[in-house]
């Protein structure tokens, strides 16, 4: 099983992803784990910008989108993440929780995938970032805004889809309203009822 988690900045996705991974005996793959796996598989250099989630230059993005009818960039997530299916599952693990990296797009259409988008209101996200990183509210607000803008552009660049749009995910969950435990329970309920 693969569970993909896309998220707004400040939605406590690390805690949720790790808890879901533990509950279902899955490996948790965040930015660092994905980059390490790609390096081990020998494909990191080919897709370095994708793995590092570097912000996309908006002028370059506009030029590429206007000049490429069948945009080859949209193949990047699936090609860059193919190494995940080749990783050896150890310690009784039965799959992966993959955070970010357009994983919902890369693994779409597979029966063993559950795609989740985590959202919350801006105040909740700013408070979470400020508390987690010991930042001022002003700094946290800037981090949340810039991170979300970068994720939106990154996702559109590599998929052609709107980041966070409900039809691109199996579940869209509001962490501010459900809390971490409530989100985990909703994911669990979806998986149980899907069978």
mmCIF file with all atom_site columns, C-alpha atoms in Angstrom:
data_model
loop_
_atom_site.group_PDB
_atom_site.id
_atom_site.type_symbol
_atom_site.label_atom_id
_atom_site.label_alt_id
_atom_site.label_comp_id
_atom_site.label_asym_id
_atom_site.label_entity_id
_atom_site.label_seq_id
_atom_site.pdbx_PDB_ins_code
_atom_site.Cartn_x
_atom_site.Cartn_y
_atom_site.Cartn_z
_atom_site.occupancy
_atom_site.B_iso_or_equiv
_atom_site.pdbx_formal_charge
_atom_site.auth_seq_id
_atom_site.auth_comp_id
_atom_site.auth_asym_id
_atom_site.auth_atom_id
_atom_site.pdbx_PDB_model_num
ATOM 1   C CA . UNK A 1 1   ? 0.000   0.000  0.000   1.00 0.00 ? 1   UNK A CA 1
ATOM 2   C CA . UNK A 1 2   ? 1.101   3.556  -0.712  1.00 0.00 ? 2   UNK A CA 1
ATOM 3   C CA . UNK A 1 3   ? -0.399  6.541  1.089   1.00 0.00 ? 3   UNK A CA 1
ATOM 4   C CA . UNK A 1 4   ? 0.519   9.913  -0.390  1.00 0.00 ? 4   UNK A CA 1
ATOM 5   C CA . UNK A 1 5   ? 0.263   13.047 1.713   1.00 0.00 ? 5   UNK A CA 1
ATOM 6   C CA . UNK A 1 6   ? 0.244   16.478 0.116   1.00 0.00 ? 6   UNK A CA 1
ATOM 7   C CA . UNK A 1 7   ? -0.085  19.330 2.560   1.00 0.00 ? 7   UNK A CA 1
ATOM 8   C CA . UNK A 1 8   ? -0.229  23.001 3.258   1.00 0.00 ? 8   UNK A CA 1
ATOM 9   C CA . UNK A 1 9   ? 2.642   24.273 5.350   1.00 0.00 ? 9   UNK A CA 1
ATOM 10  C CA . UNK A 1 10  ? 1.815   24.093 9.052   1.00 0.00 ? 10  UNK A CA 1
ATOM 11  C CA . UNK A 1 11  ? -0.624  21.159 8.930   1.00 0.00 ? 11  UNK A CA 1
ATOM 12  C CA . UNK A 1 12  ? 1.527   18.879 11.110  1.00 0.00 ? 12  UNK A CA 1
ATOM 13  C CA . UNK A 1 13  ? 1.986   16.461 8.193   1.00 0.00 ? 13  UNK A CA 1
ATOM 14  C CA . UNK A 1 14  ? 5.141   14.930 9.677   1.00 0.00 ? 14  UNK A CA 1
ATOM 15  C CA . UNK A 1 15  ? 3.302   13.793 12.814  1.00 0.00 ? 15  UNK A CA 1
ATOM 16  C CA . UNK A 1 16  ? 0.354   12.532 10.796  1.00 0.00 ? 16  UNK A CA 1
ATOM 17  C CA . UNK A 1 17  ? 2.526   10.765 8.216   1.00 0.00 ? 17  UNK A CA 1
ATOM 18  C CA . UNK A 1 18  ? 4.677   9.053  10.833  1.00 0.00 ? 18  UNK A CA 1
ATOM 19  C CA . UNK A 1 19  ? 1.636   7.940  12.849  1.00 0.00 ? 19  UNK A CA 1
ATOM 20  C CA . UNK A 1 20  ? -0.138  6.544  9.769   1.00 0.00 ? 20  UNK A CA 1
ATOM 21  C CA . UNK A 1 21  ? 3.062   4.778  8.697   1.00 0.00 ? 21  UNK A CA 1
ATOM 22  C CA . UNK A 1 22  ? 3.410   3.192  12.131  1.00 0.00 ? 22  UNK A CA 1
ATOM 23  C CA . UNK A 1 23  ? -0.260  2.151  12.236  1.00 0.00 ? 23  UNK A CA 1
ATOM 24  C CA . UNK A 1 24  ? -0.060  0.368  8.867   1.00 0.00 ? 24  UNK A CA 1
ATOM 25  C CA . UNK A 1 25  ? 3.558   -0.867 9.111   1.00 0.00 ? 25  UNK A CA 1
ATOM 26  C CA . UNK A 1 26  ? 4.707   1.388  6.260   1.00 0.00 ? 26  UNK A CA 1
ATOM 27  C CA . UNK A 1 27  ? 7.969   3.245  5.654   1.00 0.00 ? 27  UNK A CA 1
ATOM 28  C CA . UNK A 1 28  ? 7.643   7.029  6.070   1.00 0.00 ? 28  UNK A CA 1
ATOM 29  C CA . UNK A 1 29  ? 9.212   8.829  3.094   1.00 0.00 ? 29  UNK A CA 1
ATOM 30  C CA . UNK A 1 30  ? 9.682   12.557 3.625   1.00 0.00 ? 30  UNK A CA 1
ATOM 31  C CA . UNK A 1 31  ? 12.015  14.841 1.638   1.00 0.00 ? 31  UNK A CA 1
ATOM 32  C CA . UNK A 1 32  ? 15.165  13.456 3.262   1.00 0.00 ? 32  UNK A CA 1
ATOM 33  C CA . UNK A 1 33  ? 14.161  9.793  2.896   1.00 0.00 ? 33  UNK A CA 1
ATOM 34  C CA . UNK A 1 34  ? 13.133  10.274 -0.734  1.00 0.00 ? 34  UNK A CA 1
ATOM 35  C CA . UNK A 1 35  ? 16.408  12.018 -1.566  1.00 0.00 ? 35  UNK A CA 1
ATOM 36  C CA . UNK A 1 36  ? 18.416  9.293  0.216   1.00 0.00 ? 36  UNK A CA 1
ATOM 37  C CA . UNK A 1 37  ? 16.508  6.547  -1.639  1.00 0.00 ? 37  UNK A CA 1
ATOM 38  C CA . UNK A 1 38  ? 17.030  8.306  -4.971  1.00 0.00 ? 38  UNK A CA 1
ATOM 39  C CA . UNK A 1 39  ? 20.768  8.627  -4.298  1.00 0.00 ? 39  UNK A CA 1
ATOM 40  C CA . UNK A 1 40  ? 20.964  4.948  -3.371  1.00 0.00 ? 40  UNK A CA 1
ATOM 41  C CA . UNK A 1 41  ? 19.053  4.021  -6.545  1.00 0.00 ? 41  UNK A CA 1
ATOM 42  C CA . UNK A 1 42  ? 21.373  6.214  -8.630  1.00 0.00 ? 42  UNK A CA 1
ATOM 43  C CA . UNK A 1 43  ? 18.701  8.531  -10.017 1.00 0.00 ? 43  UNK A CA 1
ATOM 44  C CA . UNK A 1 44  ? 19.116  11.599 -7.783  1.00 0.00 ? 44  UNK A CA 1
ATOM 45  C CA . UNK A 1 45  ? 21.320  13.599 -10.154 1.00 0.00 ? 45  UNK A CA 1
ATOM 46  C CA . UNK A 1 46  ? 18.890  13.200 -13.044 1.00 0.00 ? 46  UNK A CA 1
ATOM 47  C CA . UNK A 1 47  ? 15.987  14.683 -11.058 1.00 0.00 ? 47  UNK A CA 1
ATOM 48  C CA . UNK A 1 48  ? 17.793  16.802 -8.447  1.00 0.00 ? 48  UNK A CA 1
ATOM 49  C CA . UNK A 1 49  ? 15.512  19.830 -8.822  1.00 0.00 ? 49  UNK A CA 1
ATOM 50  C CA . UNK A 1 50  ? 12.442  17.629 -8.436  1.00 0.00 ? 50  UNK A CA 1
ATOM 51  C CA . UNK A 1 51  ? 13.710  15.884 -5.299  1.00 0.00 ? 51  UNK A CA 1
ATOM 52  C CA . UNK A 1 52  ? 14.817  19.109 -3.635  1.00 0.00 ? 52  UNK A CA 1
ATOM 53  C CA . UNK A 1 53  ? 11.475  20.810 -4.382  1.00 0.00 ? 53  UNK A CA 1
ATOM 54  C CA . UNK A 1 54  ? 13.263  23.913 -5.551  1.00 0.00 ? 54  UNK A CA 1
ATOM 55  C CA . UNK A 1 55  ? 10.996  26.843 -6.313  1.00 0.00 ? 55  UNK A CA 1
ATOM 56  C CA . UNK A 1 56  ? 10.247  27.094 -9.999  1.00 0.00 ? 56  UNK A CA 1
ATOM 57  C CA . UNK A 1 57  ? 11.162  30.317 -11.765 1.00 0.00 ? 57  UNK A CA 1
ATOM 58  C CA . UNK A 1 58  ? 7.808   31.770 -12.864 1.00 0.00 ? 58  UNK A CA 1
ATOM 59  C CA . UNK A 1 59  ? 9.199   33.277 -16.089 1.00 0.00 ? 59  UNK A CA 1
ATOM 60  C CA . UNK A 1 60  ? 10.846  29.989 -17.066 1.00 0.00 ? 60  UNK A CA 1
ATOM 61  C CA . UNK A 1 61  ? 7.637   28.157 -16.146 1.00 0.00 ? 61  UNK A CA 1
ATOM 62  C CA . UNK A 1 62  ? 5.575   30.430 -18.439 1.00 0.00 ? 62  UNK A CA 1
ATOM 63  C CA . UNK A 1 63  ? 7.979   29.911 -21.325 1.00 0.00 ? 63  UNK A CA 1
ATOM 64  C CA . UNK A 1 64  ? 8.012   26.136 -20.919 1.00 0.00 ? 64  UNK A CA 1
ATOM 65  C CA . UNK A 1 65  ? 4.220   25.941 -20.646 1.00 0.00 ? 65  UNK A CA 1
ATOM 66  C CA . UNK A 1 66  ? 3.781   27.984 -23.835 1.00 0.00 ? 66  UNK A CA 1
ATOM 67  C CA . UNK A 1 67  ? 6.338   26.054 -25.873 1.00 0.00 ? 67  UNK A CA 1
ATOM 68  C CA . UNK A 1 68  ? 5.628   22.455 -24.935 1.00 0.00 ? 68  UNK A CA 1
ATOM 69  C CA . UNK A 1 69  ? 2.324   21.047 -26.072 1.00 0.00 ? 69  UNK A CA 1
ATOM 70  C CA . UNK A 1 70  ? 2.818   17.603 -24.548 1.00 0.00 ? 70  UNK A CA 1
ATOM 71  C CA . UNK A 1 71  ? 4.746   18.712 -21.530 1.00 0.00 ? 71  UNK A CA 1
ATOM 72  C CA . UNK A 1 72  ? 7.432   16.139 -20.722 1.00 0.00 ? 72  UNK A CA 1
ATOM 73  C CA . UNK A 1 73  ? 7.749   17.628 -17.252 1.00 0.00 ? 73  UNK A CA 1
ATOM 74  C CA . UNK A 1 74  ? 4.496   15.886 -16.348 1.00 0.00 ? 74  UNK A CA 1
ATOM 75  C CA . UNK A 1 75  ? 6.293   12.539 -16.678 1.00 0.00 ? 75  UNK A CA 1
ATOM 76  C CA . UNK A 1 76  ? 8.911   13.577 -14.117 1.00 0.00 ? 76  UNK A CA 1
ATOM 77  C CA . UNK A 1 77  ? 7.087   12.608 -10.887 1.00 0.00 ? 77  UNK A CA 1
ATOM 78  C CA . UNK A 1 78  ? 6.375   9.056  -12.046 1.00 0.00 ? 78  UNK A CA 1
ATOM 79  C CA . UNK A 1 79  ? 9.893   8.585  -13.445 1.00 0.00 ? 79  UNK A CA 1
ATOM 80  C CA . UNK A 1 80  ? 11.594  10.180 -10.444 1.00 0.00 ? 80  UNK A CA 1
ATOM 81  C CA . UNK A 1 81  ? 9.666   8.055  -7.939  1.00 0.00 ? 81  UNK A CA 1
ATOM 82  C CA . UNK A 1 82  ? 9.830   4.676  -9.729  1.00 0.00 ? 82  UNK A CA 1
ATOM 83  C CA . UNK A 1 83  ? 12.720  3.688  -7.471  1.00 0.00 ? 83  UNK A CA 1
ATOM 84  C CA . UNK A 1 84  ? 10.248  3.463  -4.569  1.00 0.00 ? 84  UNK A CA 1
ATOM 85  C CA . UNK A 1 85  ? 8.653   0.338  -6.022  1.00 0.00 ? 85  UNK A CA 1
ATOM 86  C CA . UNK A 1 86  ? 12.118  -1.235 -6.190  1.00 0.00 ? 86  UNK A CA 1
ATOM 87  C CA . UNK A 1 87  ? 13.043  -0.554 -2.554  1.00 0.00 ? 87  UNK A CA 1
ATOM 88  C CA . UNK A 1 88  ? 13.256  -3.614 -0.389  1.00 0.00 ? 88  UNK A CA 1
ATOM 89  C CA . UNK A 1 89  ? 10.603  -3.736 2.285   1.00 0.00 ? 89  UNK A CA 1
ATOM 90  C CA . UNK A 1 90  ? 12.212  -4.591 5.601   1.00 0.00 ? 90  UNK A CA 1
ATOM 91  C CA . UNK A 1 91  ? 11.047  -5.235 9.126   1.00 0.00 ? 91  UNK A CA 1
ATOM 92  C CA . UNK A 1 92  ? 7.567   -6.361 8.107   1.00 0.00 ? 92  UNK A CA 1
ATOM 93  C CA . UNK A 1 93  ? 6.761   -3.087 6.325   1.00 0.00 ? 93  UNK A CA 1
ATOM 94  C CA . UNK A 1 94  ? 4.037   -3.359 3.739   1.00 0.00 ? 94  UNK A CA 1
ATOM 95  C CA . UNK A 1 95  ? 4.521   -0.179 1.688   1.00 0.00 ? 95  UNK A CA 1
ATOM 96  C CA . UNK A 1 96  ? 5.071   3.538  2.050   1.00 0.00 ? 96  UNK A CA 1
ATOM 97  C CA . UNK A 1 97  ? 3.679   6.822  3.255   1.00 0.00 ? 97  UNK A CA 1
ATOM 98  C CA . UNK A 1 98  ? 5.104   9.368  0.825   1.00 0.00 ? 98  UNK A CA 1
ATOM 99  C CA . UNK A 1 99  ? 4.992   13.031 1.762   1.00 0.00 ? 99  UNK A CA 1
ATOM 100 C CA . UNK A 1 100 ? 4.954   15.599 -1.037  1.00 0.00 ? 100 UNK A CA 1
ATOM 101 C CA . UNK A 1 101 ? 6.847   15.298 -4.333  1.00 0.00 ? 101 UNK A CA 1
ATOM 102 C CA . UNK A 1 102 ? 3.630   15.121 -6.404  1.00 0.00 ? 102 UNK A CA 1
ATOM 103 C CA . UNK A 1 103 ? 3.257   11.507 -5.251  1.00 0.00 ? 103 UNK A CA 1
ATOM 104 C CA . UNK A 1 104 ? -0.530  11.640 -5.660  1.00 0.00 ? 104 UNK A CA 1
ATOM 105 C CA . UNK A 1 105 ? 0.089   12.340 -9.354  1.00 0.00 ? 105 UNK A CA 1
ATOM 106 C CA . UNK A 1 106 ? 2.998   9.916  -9.751  1.00 0.00 ? 106 UNK A CA 1
ATOM 107 C CA . UNK A 1 107 ? 1.024   6.953  -8.384  1.00 0.00 ? 107 UNK A CA 1
ATOM 108 C CA . UNK A 1 108 ? -2.464  7.889  -9.615  1.00 0.00 ? 108 UNK A CA 1
ATOM 109 C CA . UNK A 1 109 ? -4.627  5.129  -10.981 1.00 0.00 ? 109 UNK A CA 1
ATOM 110 C CA . UNK A 1 110 ? -3.115  2.386  -8.845  1.00 0.00 ? 110 UNK A CA 1
ATOM 111 C CA . UNK A 1 111 ? -5.453  0.313  -6.682  1.00 0.00 ? 111 UNK A CA 1
ATOM 112 C CA . UNK A 1 112 ? -2.983  0.221  -3.775  1.00 0.00 ? 112 UNK A CA 1
ATOM 113 C CA . UNK A 1 113 ? -2.762  4.021  -3.376  1.00 0.00 ? 113 UNK A CA 1
ATOM 114 C CA . UNK A 1 114 ? -4.626  6.388  -1.060  1.00 0.00 ? 114 UNK A CA 1
ATOM 115 C CA . UNK A 1 115 ? -3.963  10.072 -1.735  1.00 0.00 ? 115 UNK A CA 1
ATOM 116 C CA . UNK A 1 116 ? -4.552  12.653 0.989   1.00 0.00 ? 116 UNK A CA 1
ATOM 117 C CA . UNK A 1 117 ? -4.383  16.444 1.033   1.00 0.00 ? 117 UNK A CA 1
ATOM 118 C CA . UNK A 1 118 ? -4.041  18.137 4.425   1.00 0.00 ? 118 UNK A CA 1
ATOM 119 C CA . UNK A 1 119 ? -5.304  21.679 4.828   1.00 0.00 ? 119 UNK A CA 1
ATOM 120 C CA . UNK A 1 120 ? -6.084  24.161 7.606   1.00 0.00 ? 120 UNK A CA 1
ATOM 121 C CA . UNK A 1 121 ? -6.853  27.840 7.955   1.00 0.00 ? 121 UNK A CA 1
ATOM 122 C CA . UNK A 1 122 ? -3.939  30.262 7.845   1.00 0.00 ? 122 UNK A CA 1
ATOM 123 C CA . UNK A 1 123 ? -4.070  31.103 11.564  1.00 0.00 ? 123 UNK A CA 1
ATOM 124 C CA . UNK A 1 124 ? -3.709  27.427 12.519  1.00 0.00 ? 124 UNK A CA 1
ATOM 125 C CA . UNK A 1 125 ? -0.814  26.946 10.078  1.00 0.00 ? 125 UNK A CA 1
ATOM 126 C CA . UNK A 1 126 ? 0.995   30.077 11.280  1.00 0.00 ? 126 UNK A CA 1
ATOM 127 C CA . UNK A 1 127 ? 0.590   29.038 14.936  1.00 0.00 ? 127 UNK A CA 1
ATOM 128 C CA . UNK A 1 128 ? 1.881   25.527 14.175  1.00 0.00 ? 128 UNK A CA 1
ATOM 129 C CA . UNK A 1 129 ? 4.958   26.819 12.337  1.00 0.00 ? 129 UNK A CA 1
ATOM 130 C CA . UNK A 1 130 ? 5.658   29.424 15.040  1.00 0.00 ? 130 UNK A CA 1
ATOM 131 C CA . UNK A 1 131 ? 5.381   26.790 17.812  1.00 0.00 ? 131 UNK A CA 1
ATOM 132 C CA . UNK A 1 132 ? 7.343   24.102 15.976  1.00 0.00 ? 132 UNK A CA 1
ATOM 133 C CA . UNK A 1 133 ? 10.225  26.338 14.920  1.00 0.00 ? 133 UNK A CA 1
ATOM 134 C CA . UNK A 1 134 ? 10.186  28.916 17.709  1.00 0.00 ? 134 UNK A CA 1
ATOM 135 C CA . UNK A 1 135 ? 9.566   31.681 15.169  1.00 0.00 ? 135 UNK A CA 1
ATOM 136 C CA . UNK A 1 136 ? 7.669   34.921 15.569  1.00 0.00 ? 136 UNK A CA 1
ATOM 137 C CA . UNK A 1 137 ? 4.135   35.047 14.193  1.00 0.00 ? 137 UNK A CA 1
ATOM 138 C CA . UNK A 1 138 ? 5.321   37.466 11.521  1.00 0.00 ? 138 UNK A CA 1
ATOM 139 C CA . UNK A 1 139 ? 8.127   35.168 10.371  1.00 0.00 ? 139 UNK A CA 1
ATOM 140 C CA . UNK A 1 140 ? 5.842   32.104 10.520  1.00 0.00 ? 140 UNK A CA 1
ATOM 141 C CA . UNK A 1 141 ? 3.245   33.882 8.373   1.00 0.00 ? 141 UNK A CA 1
ATOM 142 C CA . UNK A 1 142 ? 5.901   34.610 5.738   1.00 0.00 ? 142 UNK A CA 1
ATOM 143 C CA . UNK A 1 143 ? 7.162   31.008 5.835   1.00 0.00 ? 143 UNK A CA 1
ATOM 144 C CA . UNK A 1 144 ? 3.649   29.604 5.437   1.00 0.00 ? 144 UNK A CA 1
ATOM 145 C CA . UNK A 1 145 ? 2.786   31.921 2.539   1.00 0.00 ? 145 UNK A CA 1
ATOM 146 C CA . UNK A 1 146 ? 6.061   31.395 0.672   1.00 0.00 ? 146 UNK A CA 1
ATOM 147 C CA . UNK A 1 147 ? 6.101   27.625 1.216   1.00 0.00 ? 147 UNK A CA 1
ATOM 148 C CA . UNK A 1 148 ? 2.526   27.252 -0.005  1.00 0.00 ? 148 UNK A CA 1
ATOM 149 C CA . UNK A 1 149 ? 3.207   29.454 -3.036  1.00 0.00 ? 149 UNK A CA 1
ATOM 150 C CA . UNK A 1 150 ? 6.271   27.351 -3.885  1.00 0.00 ? 150 UNK A CA 1
ATOM 151 C CA . UNK A 1 151 ? 4.360   24.074 -3.461  1.00 0.00 ? 151 UNK A CA 1
ATOM 152 C CA . UNK A 1 152 ? 1.514   25.324 -5.643  1.00 0.00 ? 152 UNK A CA 1
ATOM 153 C CA . UNK A 1 153 ? 3.889   26.355 -8.429  1.00 0.00 ? 153 UNK A CA 1
ATOM 154 C CA . UNK A 1 154 ? 5.999   23.204 -8.094  1.00 0.00 ? 154 UNK A CA 1
ATOM 155 C CA . UNK A 1 155 ? 2.935   20.946 -8.303  1.00 0.00 ? 155 UNK A CA 1
ATOM 156 C CA . UNK A 1 156 ? 1.505   22.782 -11.311 1.00 0.00 ? 156 UNK A CA 1
ATOM 157 C CA . UNK A 1 157 ? 4.907   22.732 -13.057 1.00 0.00 ? 157 UNK A CA 1
ATOM 158 C CA . UNK A 1 158 ? 5.346   18.963 -12.710 1.00 0.00 ? 158 UNK A CA 1
ATOM 159 C CA . UNK A 1 159 ? 1.733   17.818 -13.046 1.00 0.00 ? 159 UNK A CA 1
ATOM 160 C CA . UNK A 1 160 ? -0.353  20.454 -14.818 1.00 0.00 ? 160 UNK A CA 1
ATOM 161 C CA . UNK A 1 161 ? -2.849  20.073 -11.955 1.00 0.00 ? 161 UNK A CA 1
ATOM 162 C CA . UNK A 1 162 ? -3.953  22.577 -9.337  1.00 0.00 ? 162 UNK A CA 1
ATOM 163 C CA . UNK A 1 163 ? -2.342  21.780 -5.994  1.00 0.00 ? 163 UNK A CA 1
ATOM 164 C CA . UNK A 1 164 ? -4.924  21.098 -3.283  1.00 0.00 ? 164 UNK A CA 1
ATOM 165 C CA . UNK A 1 165 ? -7.879  20.718 -5.660  1.00 0.00 ? 165 UNK A CA 1
ATOM 166 C CA . UNK A 1 166 ? -10.157 18.053 -4.192  1.00 0.00 ? 166 UNK A CA 1
ATOM 167 C CA . UNK A 1 167 ? -10.632 15.986 -7.355  1.00 0.00 ? 167 UNK A CA 1
ATOM 168 C CA . UNK A 1 168 ? -6.903  15.217 -7.421  1.00 0.00 ? 168 UNK A CA 1
ATOM 169 C CA . UNK A 1 169 ? -6.998  13.392 -4.059  1.00 0.00 ? 169 UNK A CA 1
ATOM 170 C CA . UNK A 1 170 ? -9.021  10.641 -2.397  1.00 0.00 ? 170 UNK A CA 1
ATOM 171 C CA . UNK A 1 171 ? -9.326  12.650 0.841   1.00 0.00 ? 171 UNK A CA 1
ATOM 172 C CA . UNK A 1 172 ? -8.998  16.335 1.692   1.00 0.00 ? 172 UNK A CA 1
ATOM 173 C CA . UNK A 1 173 ? -8.859  16.772 5.456   1.00 0.00 ? 173 UNK A CA 1
ATOM 174 C CA . UNK A 1 174 ? -8.869  19.903 7.607   1.00 0.00 ? 174 UNK A CA 1
ATOM 175 C CA . UNK A 1 175 ? -6.336  19.404 10.399  1.00 0.00 ? 175 UNK A CA 1
ATOM 176 C CA . UNK A 1 176 ? -7.529  22.505 12.278  1.00 0.00 ? 176 UNK A CA 1
ATOM 177 C CA . UNK A 1 177 ? -11.017 21.041 12.590  1.00 0.00 ? 177 UNK A CA 1
ATOM 178 C CA . UNK A 1 178 ? -10.182 17.336 13.010  1.00 0.00 ? 178 UNK A CA 1
ATOM 179 C CA . UNK A 1 179 ? -6.896  17.483 14.909  1.00 0.00 ? 179 UNK A CA 1
ATOM 180 C CA . UNK A 1 180 ? -4.069  15.029 14.296  1.00 0.00 ? 180 UNK A CA 1
ATOM 181 C CA . UNK A 1 181 ? -5.939  12.082 15.839  1.00 0.00 ? 181 UNK A CA 1
ATOM 182 C CA . UNK A 1 182 ? -9.101  12.892 13.895  1.00 0.00 ? 182 UNK A CA 1
ATOM 183 C CA . UNK A 1 183 ? -7.188  13.027 10.595  1.00 0.00 ? 183 UNK A CA 1
ATOM 184 C CA . UNK A 1 184 ? -5.559  9.673  11.337  1.00 0.00 ? 184 UNK A CA 1
ATOM 185 C CA . UNK A 1 185 ? -8.989  8.211  12.190  1.00 0.00 ? 185 UNK A CA 1
ATOM 186 C CA . UNK A 1 186 ? -10.474 9.536  8.921   1.00 0.00 ? 186 UNK A CA 1
ATOM 187 C CA . UNK A 1 187 ? -7.630  8.020  6.877   1.00 0.00 ? 187 UNK A CA 1
ATOM 188 C CA . UNK A 1 188 ? -8.101  4.730  8.721   1.00 0.00 ? 188 UNK A CA 1
ATOM 189 C CA . UNK A 1 189 ? -11.858 4.801  8.135   1.00 0.00 ? 189 UNK A CA 1
ATOM 190 C CA . UNK A 1 190 ? -11.352 5.475  4.417   1.00 0.00 ? 190 UNK A CA 1
ATOM 191 C CA . UNK A 1 191 ? -8.901  2.567  4.097   1.00 0.00 ? 191 UNK A CA 1
ATOM 192 C CA . UNK A 1 192 ? -11.207 0.181  5.986   1.00 0.00 ? 192 UNK A CA 1
ATOM 193 C CA . UNK A 1 193 ? -14.304 1.183  4.012   1.00 0.00 ? 193 UNK A CA 1
ATOM 194 C CA . UNK A 1 194 ? -12.487 1.084  0.682   1.00 0.00 ? 194 UNK A CA 1
ATOM 195 C CA . UNK A 1 195 ? -11.852 -2.637 1.050   1.00 0.00 ? 195 UNK A CA 1
#
